[in-house]
């Protein structure tokens, strides 16, 4: 029997609880579809950082790089200043493995209520392809007090290296600055991915930007979008300013098929999308490097106030697990997991509090496992 070795990072807060259910369901998928999974658990996150001072080491990254897919819970903990774990663990993984696609399906499954009146599963079914390595997320920025100072920054990627030198001469009390960057290579590859995806769906790609206010960076984005679109004459396209986009995604979600967005706007509109698809407890995501090591996670955070209560919804994590199986080529097992999630939701019986139920995290994991085991075909 085929055995997959899958590294897991449960992380912080509710991470370990939701991850336990994800592993349970994927294991059952293996039994049902004929493969074995060997899990390799890694301790990265707040606990490990507070105990050892280590975020994630180069050696660990190298080791993780031997696998095609990582399964991640969530990172973030109130005992660690905001940004430290996010940058030191989450972005370290996303950037080290050049996971330049953040794939976030926004789909209203049957049996789930959306807060948008008169919209149903047929109206809410699009995928956000969020660029995942550039934009305002490159980590170049700082603060400067009154006076003159020289600062340097760099962006090291597989595709390119960029060094910035900044001479600051300021008579403000204090300034803070953050540099955004998009590259021709980085932008066109994410767009090609979006267009390829659209050819397997409803052949429509919508671009998101803010080129009326940030003309350099997002004007460039639009230019590259137009260039790539020219190679896909059958795919319908449109441009959307991000503020208007938040409006359309609520008013007319049925307009959208594949939405391609720069990193920051992609972050924002996928939380909106998560709410539209029934809440953060249902929204999965994949950080994808089609040629390298990808990583699958729920898009929600570590929800520290629910830690250890066996209360939160594990479906986002289980769905992310289905995406992971798909990336391994286990397409049947992947659809099997998604169908089992759909059975659980349609039955409206075993559900966590966010969906109006009283079941626990593990009840939901067990119920989905049961549906998977009982499925035929
Ligand atoms: C996400 C999250 C992260 C991001 C945070 C935790 C840094 O919001 O994955 O959407 O902004 O990318
Ligand atoms: Mg986010």
Short mmCIF file of C-alpha atoms and ligand atoms in Angstrom, two decimals:
data_model
loop_
_atom_site.label_atom_id
_atom_site.label_comp_id
_atom_site.label_asym_id
_atom_site.label_seq_id
_atom_site.Cartn_x
_atom_site.Cartn_y
_atom_site.Cartn_z
CA UNK A 1 0.00 0.00 0.00
CA UNK A 2 1.16 3.50 -0.77
CA UNK A 3 2.29 5.46 2.29
CA UNK A 4 2.37 9.24 2.45
CA UNK A 5 4.55 10.94 5.02
CA UNK A 6 2.85 14.16 6.03
CA UNK A 7 4.43 16.67 8.41
CA UNK A 8 2.01 18.47 10.70
CA UNK A 9 2.37 21.67 12.68
CA UNK A 10 -0.62 21.90 15.03
CA UNK A 11 0.49 25.31 16.31
CA UNK A 12 -1.29 27.41 18.89
CA UNK A 13 -4.68 27.93 20.49
CA UNK A 14 -7.27 25.58 19.03
CA UNK A 15 -4.68 24.27 16.53
CA UNK A 16 -4.13 20.89 18.24
CA UNK A 17 -7.89 20.20 18.60
CA UNK A 18 -8.84 20.94 15.01
CA UNK A 19 -5.76 19.17 13.74
CA UNK A 20 -6.64 15.99 15.64
CA UNK A 21 -9.94 15.87 13.73
CA UNK A 22 -8.27 16.64 10.41
CA UNK A 23 -5.83 13.78 10.93
CA UNK A 24 -8.61 11.44 11.98
CA UNK A 25 -10.62 12.12 8.81
CA UNK A 26 -7.61 11.91 6.47
CA UNK A 27 -6.56 8.66 8.09
CA UNK A 28 -10.06 7.29 7.48
CA UNK A 29 -9.86 8.52 3.88
CA UNK A 30 -6.66 6.51 3.51
CA UNK A 31 -8.37 3.37 4.80
CA UNK A 32 -11.33 3.93 2.52
CA UNK A 33 -9.32 4.76 -0.63
CA UNK A 34 -6.31 2.53 -0.12
CA UNK A 35 -3.33 4.47 1.19
CA UNK A 36 -1.57 4.90 4.48
CA UNK A 37 -0.49 8.11 6.16
CA UNK A 38 2.46 8.46 8.49
CA UNK A 39 2.25 11.71 10.39
CA UNK A 40 5.33 13.56 11.51
CA UNK A 41 4.46 16.13 14.16
CA UNK A 42 6.51 19.30 14.56
CA UNK A 43 6.23 21.53 17.63
CA UNK A 44 6.54 25.01 16.11
CA UNK A 45 4.44 27.77 17.61
CA UNK A 46 4.15 29.76 20.83
CA UNK A 47 4.89 26.99 23.33
CA UNK A 48 8.05 25.96 21.52
CA UNK A 49 9.14 29.57 21.08
CA UNK A 50 8.60 30.47 24.74
CA UNK A 51 10.46 27.38 25.89
CA UNK A 52 13.40 27.44 23.49
CA UNK A 53 13.50 30.90 21.88
CA UNK A 54 13.35 29.22 18.47
CA UNK A 55 10.74 30.10 15.85
CA UNK A 56 11.61 27.71 13.05
CA UNK A 57 15.15 26.83 12.13
CA UNK A 58 16.75 26.61 8.72
CA UNK A 59 17.42 22.91 9.41
CA UNK A 60 13.74 22.31 10.13
CA UNK A 61 12.76 24.11 6.94
CA UNK A 62 15.22 21.99 4.97
CA UNK A 63 13.77 18.85 6.48
CA UNK A 64 10.18 19.92 5.77
CA UNK A 65 11.25 20.60 2.20
CA UNK A 66 11.57 16.86 1.64
CA UNK A 67 7.78 16.52 1.69
CA UNK A 68 5.24 17.66 -0.89
CA UNK A 69 2.66 18.91 1.63
CA UNK A 70 2.51 20.21 5.19
CA UNK A 71 -0.67 20.19 7.28
CA UNK A 72 -0.91 23.27 9.52
CA UNK A 73 -3.29 24.16 12.37
CA UNK A 74 -2.97 27.80 13.36
CA UNK A 75 -0.40 30.17 14.84
CA UNK A 76 -0.84 33.13 17.21
CA UNK A 77 -0.71 33.47 20.98
CA UNK A 78 -1.30 36.42 23.30
CA UNK A 79 1.93 35.70 25.24
CA UNK A 80 3.97 36.55 22.16
CA UNK A 81 3.86 40.04 20.61
CA UNK A 82 1.75 40.23 17.43
CA UNK A 83 3.74 39.52 14.30
CA UNK A 84 6.50 37.43 15.86
CA UNK A 85 4.96 34.00 15.25
CA UNK A 86 3.19 35.14 12.11
CA UNK A 87 6.45 36.28 10.58
CA UNK A 88 8.76 33.77 12.24
CA UNK A 89 6.68 30.66 11.53
CA UNK A 90 3.84 31.26 9.07
CA UNK A 91 5.58 33.64 6.66
CA UNK A 92 8.87 31.77 7.12
CA UNK A 93 7.13 28.68 5.73
CA UNK A 94 5.20 30.48 3.00
CA UNK A 95 8.26 32.37 1.78
CA UNK A 96 10.93 29.69 2.25
CA UNK A 97 8.91 27.25 0.14
CA UNK A 98 7.87 29.99 -2.25
CA UNK A 99 4.21 29.07 -1.83
CA UNK A 100 3.18 31.82 -4.15
CA UNK A 101 -0.46 30.82 -4.48
CA UNK A 102 -2.88 31.12 -1.62
CA UNK A 103 -5.88 29.21 -2.88
CA UNK A 104 -9.09 29.93 -1.02
CA UNK A 105 -12.34 28.39 -2.24
CA UNK A 106 -15.43 30.34 -1.22
CA UNK A 107 -18.28 27.90 -1.54
CA UNK A 108 -21.57 27.82 0.27
CA UNK A 109 -22.26 24.15 0.97
CA UNK A 110 -25.80 22.87 1.25
CA UNK A 111 -27.17 22.96 4.76
CA UNK A 112 -25.21 26.12 5.64
CA UNK A 113 -26.83 29.49 5.98
CA UNK A 114 -25.23 32.56 4.46
CA UNK A 115 -25.85 36.00 5.96
CA UNK A 116 -26.66 37.22 2.45
CA UNK A 117 -30.39 37.22 1.95
CA UNK A 118 -31.73 35.29 -1.06
CA UNK A 119 -28.40 33.70 -2.02
CA UNK A 120 -27.76 29.98 -2.01
CA UNK A 121 -25.10 27.39 -2.96
CA UNK A 122 -25.60 28.12 -6.67
CA UNK A 123 -24.73 31.78 -6.15
CA UNK A 124 -21.71 31.41 -3.89
CA UNK A 125 -19.03 29.36 -5.54
CA UNK A 126 -15.83 31.14 -6.44
CA UNK A 127 -12.12 30.72 -5.70
CA UNK A 128 -9.78 33.43 -4.56
CA UNK A 129 -6.25 33.06 -5.86
CA UNK A 130 -4.34 35.27 -3.47
CA UNK A 131 -0.75 36.15 -4.35
CA UNK A 132 1.16 34.90 -1.32
CA UNK A 133 4.74 36.16 -1.42
CA UNK A 134 4.82 39.87 -2.34
CA UNK A 135 2.91 43.15 -1.98
CA UNK A 136 2.96 44.83 1.42
CA UNK A 137 3.87 41.50 3.02
CA UNK A 138 7.56 41.55 2.04
CA UNK A 139 8.58 42.74 5.48
CA UNK A 140 10.51 45.83 4.40
CA UNK A 141 9.74 48.79 6.60
CA UNK A 142 10.60 50.49 9.83
CA UNK A 143 10.32 53.57 11.97
CA UNK A 144 12.46 56.68 12.05
CA UNK A 145 12.70 59.55 14.49
CA UNK A 146 13.44 63.15 13.56
CA UNK A 147 16.75 63.46 11.67
CA UNK A 148 18.66 61.64 9.00
CA UNK A 149 19.21 57.94 8.73
CA UNK A 150 19.98 55.35 6.07
CA UNK A 151 18.05 52.11 5.98
CA UNK A 152 18.39 48.99 3.93
CA UNK A 153 15.99 46.21 3.15
CA UNK A 154 15.98 43.16 0.99
CA UNK A 155 13.63 40.65 -0.53
CA UNK A 156 15.16 37.26 -1.21
CA UNK A 157 13.11 34.95 -3.35
CA UNK A 158 13.73 31.98 -5.64
CA UNK A 159 12.79 34.14 -8.61
CA UNK A 160 14.78 37.26 -7.79
CA UNK A 161 16.57 39.26 -5.10
CA UNK A 162 15.87 42.94 -4.54
CA UNK A 163 17.84 45.28 -2.28
CA UNK A 164 16.45 48.60 -1.15
CA UNK A 165 18.45 51.55 0.22
CA UNK A 166 16.43 54.35 1.73
CA UNK A 167 17.80 57.74 2.80
CA UNK A 168 15.42 59.21 5.29
CA UNK A 169 15.60 62.87 6.19
CA UNK A 170 12.61 63.76 8.34
CA UNK A 171 11.47 66.53 10.66
CA UNK A 172 8.41 64.65 11.83
CA UNK A 173 8.45 63.45 15.44
CA UNK A 174 8.41 59.89 14.22
CA UNK A 175 7.43 58.11 11.04
CA UNK A 176 6.65 54.52 10.17
CA UNK A 177 6.93 53.19 6.64
CA UNK A 178 6.29 49.90 4.89
CA UNK A 179 7.34 49.13 1.34
CA UNK A 180 5.18 47.14 -1.05
CA UNK A 181 6.64 45.32 -4.03
CA UNK A 182 5.25 43.24 -6.83
CA UNK A 183 7.43 41.76 -9.55
CA UNK A 184 6.71 40.94 -13.17
CA UNK A 185 7.63 37.29 -12.55
CA UNK A 186 5.71 36.97 -9.30
CA UNK A 187 2.60 38.61 -10.69
CA UNK A 188 2.45 36.80 -13.99
CA UNK A 189 2.87 33.36 -12.39
CA UNK A 190 -0.03 33.87 -10.01
CA UNK A 191 -2.16 35.17 -12.84
CA UNK A 192 -1.32 32.23 -15.07
CA UNK A 193 -2.35 29.93 -12.26
CA UNK A 194 -5.67 31.80 -11.96
CA UNK A 195 -6.34 31.66 -15.71
CA UNK A 196 -5.44 27.96 -15.89
CA UNK A 197 -7.82 27.32 -13.04
CA UNK A 198 -10.57 29.29 -14.79
CA UNK A 199 -10.23 27.14 -17.91
CA UNK A 200 -11.26 24.17 -15.73
CA UNK A 201 -14.16 26.14 -14.21
CA UNK A 202 -16.50 28.78 -15.65
CA UNK A 203 -13.82 30.65 -17.65
CA UNK A 204 -13.98 33.95 -15.86
CA UNK A 205 -11.17 35.74 -13.99
CA UNK A 206 -11.70 38.90 -11.96
CA UNK A 207 -8.71 40.99 -10.97
CA UNK A 208 -8.60 43.00 -7.73
CA UNK A 209 -6.43 46.07 -7.21
CA UNK A 210 -6.43 49.67 -6.07
CA UNK A 211 -4.82 51.26 -9.06
CA UNK A 212 -6.65 54.58 -8.69
CA UNK A 213 -4.84 55.30 -5.41
CA UNK A 214 -1.62 53.26 -5.62
CA UNK A 215 -0.88 53.71 -9.27
CA UNK A 216 2.66 52.27 -9.35
CA UNK A 217 2.22 48.94 -7.75
CA UNK A 218 -1.36 48.20 -8.83
CA UNK A 219 -1.05 49.89 -12.22
CA UNK A 220 1.71 47.35 -12.86
CA UNK A 221 -0.56 44.57 -11.57
CA UNK A 222 -3.26 45.58 -14.08
CA UNK A 223 -0.79 45.79 -16.93
CA UNK A 224 0.43 42.25 -16.27
CA UNK A 225 -3.15 41.02 -15.89
CA UNK A 226 -3.93 42.37 -19.38
CA UNK A 227 -0.80 40.72 -20.83
CA UNK A 228 -1.60 37.32 -19.35
CA UNK A 229 -5.30 37.62 -20.28
CA UNK A 230 -4.27 38.04 -23.92
CA UNK A 231 -3.01 34.43 -23.86
CA UNK A 232 -6.44 33.17 -22.76
CA UNK A 233 -8.86 34.60 -25.34
CA UNK A 234 -11.73 32.34 -24.19
CA UNK A 235 -11.61 33.53 -20.60
CA UNK A 236 -13.80 36.47 -19.67
CA UNK A 237 -12.11 39.12 -17.51
CA UNK A 238 -12.86 42.17 -15.42
CA UNK A 239 -11.01 44.62 -13.19
CA UNK A 240 -12.26 45.57 -9.76
CA UNK A 241 -11.03 48.16 -7.30
CA UNK A 242 -10.85 46.43 -3.95
CA UNK A 243 -13.30 48.74 -2.19
CA UNK A 244 -15.92 48.14 -4.87
CA UNK A 245 -15.04 44.45 -4.80
CA UNK A 246 -16.11 44.11 -1.15
CA UNK A 247 -19.44 45.53 -2.25
CA UNK A 248 -19.91 43.16 -5.23
CA UNK A 249 -18.87 40.10 -3.25
CA UNK A 250 -21.78 40.80 -0.93
CA UNK A 251 -24.29 42.08 -3.46
CA UNK A 252 -23.61 39.77 -6.44
CA UNK A 253 -21.36 36.86 -5.43
CA UNK A 254 -22.75 34.85 -8.39
CA UNK A 255 -20.79 37.07 -10.76
CA UNK A 256 -17.50 35.55 -9.68
CA UNK A 257 -15.62 32.43 -10.65
CA UNK A 258 -11.88 32.95 -10.12
CA UNK A 259 -10.74 36.09 -8.32
CA UNK A 260 -7.04 36.95 -8.46
CA UNK A 261 -5.81 39.40 -5.83
CA UNK A 262 -2.59 40.86 -4.46
CA UNK A 263 -1.57 39.56 -1.06
CA UNK A 264 -3.14 42.17 1.24
CA UNK A 265 -6.43 42.57 -0.60
CA UNK A 266 -6.61 38.79 -0.94
CA UNK A 267 -6.26 38.51 2.82
CA UNK A 268 -9.10 40.94 3.39
CA UNK A 269 -11.59 39.66 0.84
CA UNK A 270 -11.15 36.05 1.95
CA UNK A 271 -12.29 36.86 5.48
CA UNK A 272 -15.31 38.47 3.85
CA UNK A 273 -15.72 35.38 1.70
CA UNK A 274 -15.44 33.13 4.75
CA UNK A 275 -18.38 34.91 6.38
CA UNK A 276 -20.41 34.64 3.19
CA UNK A 277 -19.77 30.88 3.05
CA UNK A 278 -21.05 30.44 6.58
CA UNK A 279 -18.24 31.58 8.86
CA UNK A 280 -14.54 31.21 9.54
CA UNK A 281 -15.15 27.69 10.82
CA UNK A 282 -15.81 26.56 7.26
CA UNK A 283 -13.09 28.29 5.24
CA UNK A 284 -10.01 26.32 4.11
CA UNK A 285 -6.90 27.46 2.29
CA UNK A 286 -3.87 26.10 0.52
CA UNK A 287 -0.47 27.78 0.33
CA UNK A 288 0.70 26.28 -2.89
CA UNK A 289 3.95 25.92 -4.74
CA UNK A 290 2.95 23.77 -7.70
CA UNK A 291 6.56 22.59 -8.09
CA UNK A 292 7.54 22.35 -4.43
CA UNK A 293 6.29 22.00 -0.88
CA UNK A 294 2.75 23.24 -0.29
CA UNK A 295 0.96 23.81 3.00
CA UNK A 296 -2.73 23.49 3.88
CA UNK A 297 -4.49 25.24 6.74
CA UNK A 298 -7.82 26.67 7.84
CA UNK A 299 -7.87 30.39 7.12
CA UNK A 300 -8.99 31.22 10.64
CA UNK A 301 -6.56 32.01 13.44
CA UNK A 302 -5.77 30.22 16.69
CA UNK A 303 -8.91 31.47 18.55
CA UNK A 304 -7.16 31.37 21.96
CA UNK A 305 -10.34 31.94 23.94
CA UNK A 306 -11.66 28.54 22.79
CA UNK A 307 -8.39 26.69 23.39
CA UNK A 308 -8.86 23.29 25.02
CA UNK A 309 -12.67 23.54 25.09
CA UNK A 310 -13.32 21.05 22.25
CA UNK A 311 -15.79 23.58 20.95
CA UNK A 312 -14.73 25.08 17.62
CA UNK A 313 -15.67 23.85 14.19
CA UNK A 314 -13.03 21.54 12.66
CA UNK A 315 -14.54 21.65 9.14
CA UNK A 316 -12.18 24.33 7.78
CA UNK A 317 -9.23 22.15 8.79
CA UNK A 318 -10.80 18.96 7.45
CA UNK A 319 -11.60 20.69 4.16
CA UNK A 320 -8.00 21.96 4.02
CA UNK A 321 -7.04 18.30 4.46
CA UNK A 322 -9.16 17.44 1.42
CA UNK A 323 -7.23 20.06 -0.54
CA UNK A 324 -3.99 18.49 0.69
CA UNK A 325 -5.08 15.06 -0.58
CA UNK A 326 -5.95 16.60 -3.92
CA UNK A 327 -2.46 18.12 -4.15
CA UNK A 328 -1.00 14.64 -3.58
CA UNK A 329 -3.01 13.35 -6.52
CA UNK A 330 -5.54 11.52 -4.31
CA UNK A 331 -8.44 13.20 -6.08
CA UNK A 332 -11.03 10.54 -5.22
CA UNK A 333 -10.14 10.59 -1.55
CA UNK A 334 -10.24 14.38 -1.65
CA UNK A 335 -13.76 14.46 -3.11
CA UNK A 336 -14.72 11.71 -0.67
CA UNK A 337 -13.73 13.91 2.27
CA UNK A 338 -15.61 16.88 0.83
CA UNK A 339 -18.72 14.73 0.26
CA UNK A 340 -18.53 13.52 3.85
CA UNK A 341 -18.37 17.16 5.02
CA UNK A 342 -21.39 17.89 2.83
CA UNK A 343 -23.30 14.94 4.31
CA UNK A 344 -22.60 16.22 7.80
CA UNK A 345 -23.77 19.73 6.89
CA UNK A 346 -26.86 18.63 4.97
CA UNK A 347 -28.01 16.47 7.86
CA UNK A 348 -27.92 19.55 10.14
CA UNK A 349 -27.51 17.31 13.19
CA UNK A 350 -23.96 17.16 14.45
CA UNK A 351 -22.75 20.74 14.35
CA UNK A 352 -20.74 23.08 16.50
CA UNK A 353 -22.03 26.27 18.12
CA UNK A 354 -21.05 28.54 15.20
CA UNK A 355 -23.61 26.68 13.09
CA UNK A 356 -26.22 26.76 15.84
CA UNK A 357 -25.48 23.30 17.26
CA UNK A 358 -24.20 21.86 20.51
CA UNK A 359 -21.76 19.23 19.23
CA UNK A 360 -18.07 19.27 20.10
CA UNK A 361 -15.08 19.54 17.78
CA UNK A 362 -14.50 15.80 18.05
CA UNK A 363 -18.21 14.94 17.56
CA UNK A 364 -18.04 16.69 14.19
CA UNK A 365 -14.76 14.95 13.27
CA UNK A 366 -16.30 11.58 14.23
CA UNK A 367 -19.47 12.25 12.28
CA UNK A 368 -17.56 13.18 9.13
CA UNK A 369 -15.40 10.07 9.58
CA UNK A 370 -18.55 7.97 9.84
CA UNK A 371 -20.02 9.47 6.64
CA UNK A 372 -16.73 8.78 4.88
CA UNK A 373 -16.66 5.16 6.03
CA UNK A 374 -20.29 4.61 5.03
CA UNK A 375 -19.96 6.25 1.62
CA UNK A 376 -20.35 4.02 -1.40
CA UNK A 377 -18.80 4.28 -4.84
C1 LIG B 1 -4.24 34.65 6.77
C2 LIG B 1 -3.88 35.35 8.04
C3 LIG B 1 -2.42 35.77 8.03
C4 LIG B 1 -2.17 36.66 6.82
C5 LIG B 1 -2.00 36.42 9.36
C6 LIG B 1 -2.15 35.46 10.52
C7 LIG B 1 -0.62 36.99 9.34
O1 LIG B 1 -4.73 36.44 8.23
O2 LIG B 1 -3.63 33.59 6.49
O3 LIG B 1 -5.14 35.11 6.06
O4 LIG B 1 -2.38 37.88 6.88
O5 LIG B 1 -1.77 36.14 5.79
MG1 LIG B 2 -6.35 36.52 6.85
#
